[in-house]
Amino acid sequence: MSDDDRANPLGSYLRARRALVTPEQAGLAPGANRRVPGLRREEVALLAGISVDYYLRLERGRDKNPSVQVLEALARVLHLDEVEHEYLLGLASPRPRPQRRRRTPERVPPRLHQLLASVQVPAFVEGRAFDVLAANRLAVALSPRLQPGYNRLRSLLLDPEEQAFQQDWARSTEGFIAAFRKSIGDDVDSPRFVELVGELALSSERFRTLWARHDIRSLEGGTTTVNHPVVGELRLHRDKLPVGGLLLVLYYADQGSESDEKLRLLASMAQPAQVTEITAFDRTTGMRTPLTLASWPSSRAPQQS
């Protein structure tokens, strides 16, 4: 994450978004010899009904508290959708910087371990930076990149097997990176976010290109198609359920469909009779711990050791 993104997030966002709006989209003649992609600063100012000097102050971070009316006009000119519009308002809202608090490791509560072990579909728990924190056996059978300790965004961008797994890799990267930026929000100093952005910016041209766009998106439920190396193509629904600051993610197929039958086949291959196992990852110790249900008293939740 660049220093300018941290010091002047509003200006960085405005610059990135105006570069994505063509003159034709804004109702302007394209003209010749344009030196910048998208709209010029003076064109944005004209269309928003503000002075060029004032807009320049916004981009350069000299005015960080524009009125709601100005922000509404800019959102219209930049063709922002509802999620992007809300994000723009958040960047410009004057909020006191909270005292730096000690960040505690993301931990999966015991009840979620029990839930993961009991559901009959691929399920896992992820943190704010898309780190996989816990997973059931069927999730790992669906993709070994869903084991605890993996990062879903890193796998998507840097792992060739994950790229082949995703039927529409380009679209998946757009959605994940936009959702990652939304997840960061104003927590730009988080060590985990800084570490991951730095690594991906050095390692992935795709990340650098999409990160510079400042796209914002909510990565919620939906339907995806993946290419499993054993059972072939799977059409799966995805639901993300928030639980205590974490997300429980479930993949499932339409009942009775070919994909449903393939998931059942994966389940039979993945789970030994009468034994269900899940794994947990503790980011503090860096250890992966197998948790076997056969060894748990029925009245107790599984505990990390």
Coordinates of C-alpha atoms in Angstrom, one line a residue:
M1 CA 0.0 0.0 0.0
S2 CA 1.5 3.3 -1.1
D3 CA 2.2 6.2 1.3
D4 CA -0.2 8.3 -0.6
D5 CA -3.0 5.8 -0.1
R6 CA -2.4 6.1 3.6
A7 CA -2.0 9.8 3.8
N8 CA -4.6 10.9 1.2
P9 CA -7.0 8.0 0.6
L10 CA -9.7 10.4 -0.8
G11 CA -7.4 11.9 -3.4
S12 CA -6.1 8.5 -4.4
Y13 CA -9.6 7.2 -4.9
L14 CA -10.7 10.2 -6.9
R15 CA -7.7 9.9 -9.2
A16 CA -8.2 6.2 -9.8
R17 CA -11.9 6.5 -10.5
R18 CA -11.7 9.4 -12.9
A19 CA -9.1 7.4 -14.9
L20 CA -11.8 4.8 -15.5
V21 CA -14.5 7.1 -16.9
T22 CA -14.2 7.7 -20.6
P23 CA -15.2 11.1 -22.1
E24 CA -17.9 9.3 -24.0
Q25 CA -19.4 7.9 -20.8
A26 CA -19.4 11.4 -19.4
G27 CA -21.2 12.8 -22.4
L28 CA -18.1 14.7 -23.7
A29 CA -16.4 14.6 -27.1
P30 CA -13.3 12.4 -27.0
G31 CA -11.1 15.0 -28.6
A32 CA -7.6 14.4 -29.9
N33 CA -4.2 14.1 -28.2
R34 CA -5.5 13.2 -24.8
R35 CA -2.6 12.6 -22.4
V36 CA -4.5 11.0 -19.6
P37 CA -6.8 8.0 -19.4
G38 CA -10.3 8.8 -18.5
L39 CA -11.4 12.3 -17.5
R40 CA -9.2 15.3 -16.9
R41 CA -9.4 17.1 -13.6
E42 CA -11.1 20.1 -15.2
E43 CA -13.7 17.9 -16.8
V44 CA -14.6 16.3 -13.5
A45 CA -14.9 19.7 -11.9
L46 CA -17.0 21.0 -14.7
L47 CA -19.4 18.1 -14.6
A48 CA -19.6 18.2 -10.8
G49 CA -20.3 21.9 -10.7
I50 CA -17.3 22.8 -8.7
S51 CA -14.2 24.9 -9.4
V52 CA -11.1 23.3 -10.8
D53 CA -9.0 24.8 -7.9
Y54 CA -11.3 23.2 -5.3
Y55 CA -11.3 19.8 -7.1
L56 CA -7.5 20.0 -7.2
R57 CA -7.4 20.6 -3.5
L58 CA -9.5 17.5 -3.0
E59 CA -7.2 15.3 -5.0
R60 CA -4.0 16.7 -3.4
G61 CA -5.5 16.2 0.1
R62 CA -5.6 19.9 1.0
D63 CA -9.3 19.7 1.7
K64 CA -10.4 16.5 3.4
N65 CA -13.9 17.5 4.4
P66 CA -16.0 18.2 1.3
S67 CA -19.7 18.6 1.7
V68 CA -22.2 15.8 1.1
Q69 CA -23.5 17.7 -1.9
V70 CA -20.0 17.8 -3.5
L71 CA -19.5 14.1 -2.8
E72 CA -22.9 13.3 -4.4
A73 CA -22.0 15.2 -7.5
L74 CA -18.6 13.5 -7.7
A75 CA -20.2 10.1 -7.3
R76 CA -22.5 10.9 -10.2
V77 CA -19.7 12.1 -12.5
L78 CA -17.5 9.1 -11.6
H79 CA -20.4 6.6 -12.2
L80 CA -20.1 5.0 -8.7
D81 CA -22.4 2.3 -7.7
E82 CA -24.1 2.1 -4.3
V83 CA -21.1 0.3 -2.6
E84 CA -18.6 2.6 -4.2
H85 CA -20.7 5.6 -3.3
E86 CA -20.8 4.6 0.4
Y87 CA -17.1 4.0 0.3
L88 CA -16.5 7.5 -1.0
L89 CA -18.6 9.0 1.7
G90 CA -16.7 7.0 4.3
L91 CA -13.3 8.3 3.0
A92 CA -14.5 11.9 3.4
S93 CA -16.2 11.6 6.8
P94 CA -14.2 13.3 9.5
R95 CA -13.7 10.6 12.1
P96 CA -11.3 10.9 15.1
R97 CA -8.4 8.4 14.8
P98 CA -9.0 5.8 17.5
Q99 CA -6.2 5.1 19.9
R100 CA -3.9 2.3 18.6
R101 CA -5.2 -0.8 20.2
R102 CA -3.5 -4.1 20.6
R103 CA -4.5 -6.4 17.8
T104 CA -5.4 -9.9 19.0
P105 CA -5.1 -12.9 16.7
E106 CA -8.2 -14.0 14.9
R107 CA -9.4 -17.1 16.6
V108 CA -12.2 -19.5 15.7
P109 CA -14.7 -20.1 18.6
P110 CA -15.2 -23.7 19.6
R111 CA -18.8 -23.7 18.4
L112 CA -17.7 -23.0 14.9
H113 CA -15.4 -26.0 15.0
Q114 CA -18.4 -28.1 15.9
L115 CA -20.5 -26.6 13.2
L116 CA -17.8 -27.2 10.6
A117 CA -17.5 -30.8 11.6
S118 CA -21.3 -31.4 11.4
V119 CA -22.2 -29.7 8.1
Q120 CA -22.3 -32.0 5.1
V121 CA -21.0 -29.5 2.6
P122 CA -17.6 -27.8 2.1
A123 CA -17.3 -25.2 4.8
F124 CA -14.5 -23.1 6.2
V125 CA -13.9 -19.9 8.3
E126 CA -11.9 -17.0 6.9
G127 CA -10.6 -13.8 8.5
R128 CA -10.7 -10.2 7.2
A129 CA -7.6 -10.6 5.0
F130 CA -9.0 -13.9 3.5
D131 CA -6.8 -16.1 5.7
V132 CA -8.3 -19.6 6.1
L133 CA -8.6 -20.1 9.8
A134 CA -10.4 -23.4 10.0
A135 CA -11.9 -25.9 7.5
N136 CA -13.8 -29.2 7.4
R137 CA -12.5 -32.2 5.5
L138 CA -14.9 -31.7 2.6
A139 CA -13.6 -28.1 2.0
V140 CA -10.1 -29.5 1.8
A141 CA -11.3 -32.2 -0.6
L142 CA -12.8 -29.5 -2.7
S143 CA -9.6 -27.5 -2.8
P144 CA -6.3 -28.1 -0.8
R145 CA -5.9 -24.3 -0.8
L146 CA -8.8 -24.2 1.7
Q147 CA -6.6 -25.7 4.4
P148 CA -6.0 -23.5 7.4
G149 CA -2.9 -21.4 7.0
Y150 CA -3.5 -20.6 3.3
N151 CA -4.6 -17.1 2.1
R152 CA -7.3 -17.2 -0.5
L153 CA -6.3 -14.1 -2.3
R154 CA -2.6 -15.1 -2.4
S155 CA -3.6 -18.6 -3.7
L156 CA -5.8 -17.0 -6.4
L157 CA -3.1 -14.8 -7.7
L158 CA 0.1 -16.9 -7.3
D159 CA -0.9 -20.6 -7.4
P160 CA -1.3 -22.0 -10.9
E161 CA -3.5 -24.8 -9.6
E162 CA -5.9 -22.3 -8.1
Q163 CA -5.9 -20.4 -11.4
A164 CA -6.9 -23.6 -13.2
F165 CA -9.5 -24.4 -10.6
Q166 CA -11.4 -21.2 -11.2
Q167 CA -13.3 -21.3 -14.5
D168 CA -13.4 -17.5 -14.7
W169 CA -10.1 -16.6 -13.1
A170 CA -10.1 -13.0 -14.4
R171 CA -13.6 -12.3 -13.0
S172 CA -12.7 -13.9 -9.7
T173 CA -9.6 -11.8 -9.3
E174 CA -11.6 -8.6 -9.9
G175 CA -14.1 -9.5 -7.2
F176 CA -11.6 -10.7 -4.6
I177 CA -9.3 -7.7 -4.9
A178 CA -12.2 -5.2 -4.8
A179 CA -13.6 -7.0 -1.7
F180 CA -10.1 -7.1 -0.1
R181 CA -9.9 -3.3 -0.4
K182 CA -13.4 -2.9 1.1
S183 CA -12.4 -5.2 3.9
I184 CA -9.3 -3.0 4.7
G185 CA -11.4 0.1 4.9
D186 CA -9.5 2.7 6.9
D187 CA -7.4 0.1 8.8
V188 CA -4.5 0.8 6.5
D189 CA -1.9 0.3 9.2
S190 CA -2.9 -3.3 10.0
P191 CA 0.4 -5.4 9.8
R192 CA -1.4 -8.3 8.1
F193 CA -2.9 -6.0 5.3
V194 CA 0.4 -4.2 4.8
E195 CA 2.3 -7.5 4.6
L196 CA -0.1 -9.1 2.1
V197 CA -0.4 -6.0 -0.1
G198 CA 3.3 -5.7 -0.2
E199 CA 3.9 -9.3 -1.2
L200 CA 1.2 -9.3 -3.9
A201 CA 2.3 -6.0 -5.3
L202 CA 5.8 -7.4 -5.8
S203 CA 4.7 -10.8 -7.1
S204 CA 1.6 -10.3 -9.2
E205 CA 1.1 -7.9 -12.1
R206 CA -2.6 -8.8 -12.1
F207 CA -2.8 -7.5 -8.5
R208 CA -0.9 -4.3 -9.3
T209 CA -3.2 -3.5 -12.2
L210 CA -6.5 -4.1 -10.3
W211 CA -5.2 -2.6 -7.0
A212 CA -4.6 0.7 -8.9
R213 CA -8.2 0.8 -10.0
H214 CA -9.4 1.2 -6.4
D215 CA -12.5 -1.0 -7.1
I216 CA -14.7 -1.6 -4.1
R217 CA -17.1 -4.5 -3.9
S218 CA -18.9 -6.7 -1.4
L219 CA -17.9 -10.3 -2.0
E220 CA -21.1 -12.0 -0.7
G221 CA -23.2 -14.9 -1.8
G222 CA -23.3 -16.0 -5.4
T223 CA -22.8 -18.9 -7.8
T224 CA -19.5 -20.0 -9.2
T225 CA -18.2 -22.8 -11.4
V226 CA -14.9 -24.5 -10.6
N227 CA -12.9 -27.2 -12.3
H228 CA -12.0 -30.0 -9.8
P229 CA -9.1 -32.2 -10.9
V230 CA -10.9 -35.4 -9.8
V231 CA -14.6 -35.0 -10.3
G232 CA -14.6 -32.3 -13.0
E233 CA -16.8 -29.2 -13.3
L234 CA -18.8 -28.2 -10.3
R235 CA -21.5 -25.5 -10.2
L236 CA -21.7 -24.3 -6.6
H237 CA -23.6 -21.7 -4.6
R238 CA -21.6 -19.7 -2.0
D239 CA -22.9 -18.2 1.2
K240 CA -20.9 -16.1 3.6
L241 CA -22.2 -15.8 7.1
P242 CA -20.6 -13.3 9.5
V243 CA -19.8 -14.7 12.9
G244 CA -18.0 -12.6 15.5
G245 CA -15.9 -10.7 13.1
L246 CA -15.1 -13.8 11.0
L247 CA -16.9 -15.3 8.0
L248 CA -18.3 -18.8 7.8
V249 CA -18.2 -19.8 4.1
L250 CA -20.3 -22.6 2.7
Y251 CA -20.3 -24.1 -0.8
Y252 CA -23.3 -26.3 -1.9
A253 CA -24.9 -27.5 -5.1
D254 CA -28.6 -27.7 -6.1
Q255 CA -30.1 -30.8 -4.6
G256 CA -30.2 -33.7 -7.0
S257 CA -28.0 -32.0 -9.6
E258 CA -24.9 -33.5 -11.2
S259 CA -22.7 -31.2 -9.0
D260 CA -24.6 -32.4 -5.9
E261 CA -23.7 -36.0 -6.9
K262 CA -20.1 -35.1 -7.4
L263 CA -19.9 -33.4 -4.0
R264 CA -21.3 -36.6 -2.5
L265 CA -18.6 -38.5 -4.2
L266 CA -16.0 -36.2 -2.8
A267 CA -17.5 -36.6 0.7
S268 CA -17.2 -40.4 0.4
M269 CA -13.6 -40.2 -0.7
A270 CA -12.7 -37.6 1.9
Q271 CA -14.2 -39.0 5.1
P272 CA -13.3 -42.4 6.7
A273 CA -16.3 -44.2 8.2
Q274 CA -17.3 -43.0 11.6
V275 CA -14.5 -40.5 11.8
T276 CA -14.8 -36.8 11.0
E277 CA -11.7 -34.6 11.2
I278 CA -11.1 -30.9 10.9
T279 CA -8.0 -28.8 11.2
A280 CA -7.4 -25.5 13.0
F281 CA -4.7 -22.9 12.4
D282 CA -3.3 -20.7 15.2
R283 CA -1.7 -17.7 13.6
T284 CA 0.1 -17.0 16.9
T285 CA 2.0 -20.2 17.0
G286 CA 1.9 -21.0 13.3
M287 CA 0.7 -24.6 14.1
R288 CA -1.9 -26.7 12.3
T289 CA -3.7 -28.9 14.7
P290 CA -5.9 -31.9 13.7
L291 CA -9.1 -32.2 15.7
T292 CA -10.8 -35.6 15.6
L293 CA -14.5 -35.8 16.6
A294 CA -14.1 -39.5 17.7
S295 CA -12.0 -38.3 20.6
W296 CA -14.4 -35.6 21.8
P297 CA -17.0 -36.2 24.6
S298 CA -20.4 -35.4 23.0
S299 CA -21.1 -32.7 25.6
R300 CA -17.9 -30.7 24.9
A301 CA -16.9 -28.5 22.1
P302 CA -13.6 -29.3 20.3
Q303 CA -10.7 -27.4 21.9
Q304 CA -7.6 -26.2 20.2
S305 CA -4.5 -27.7 21.8

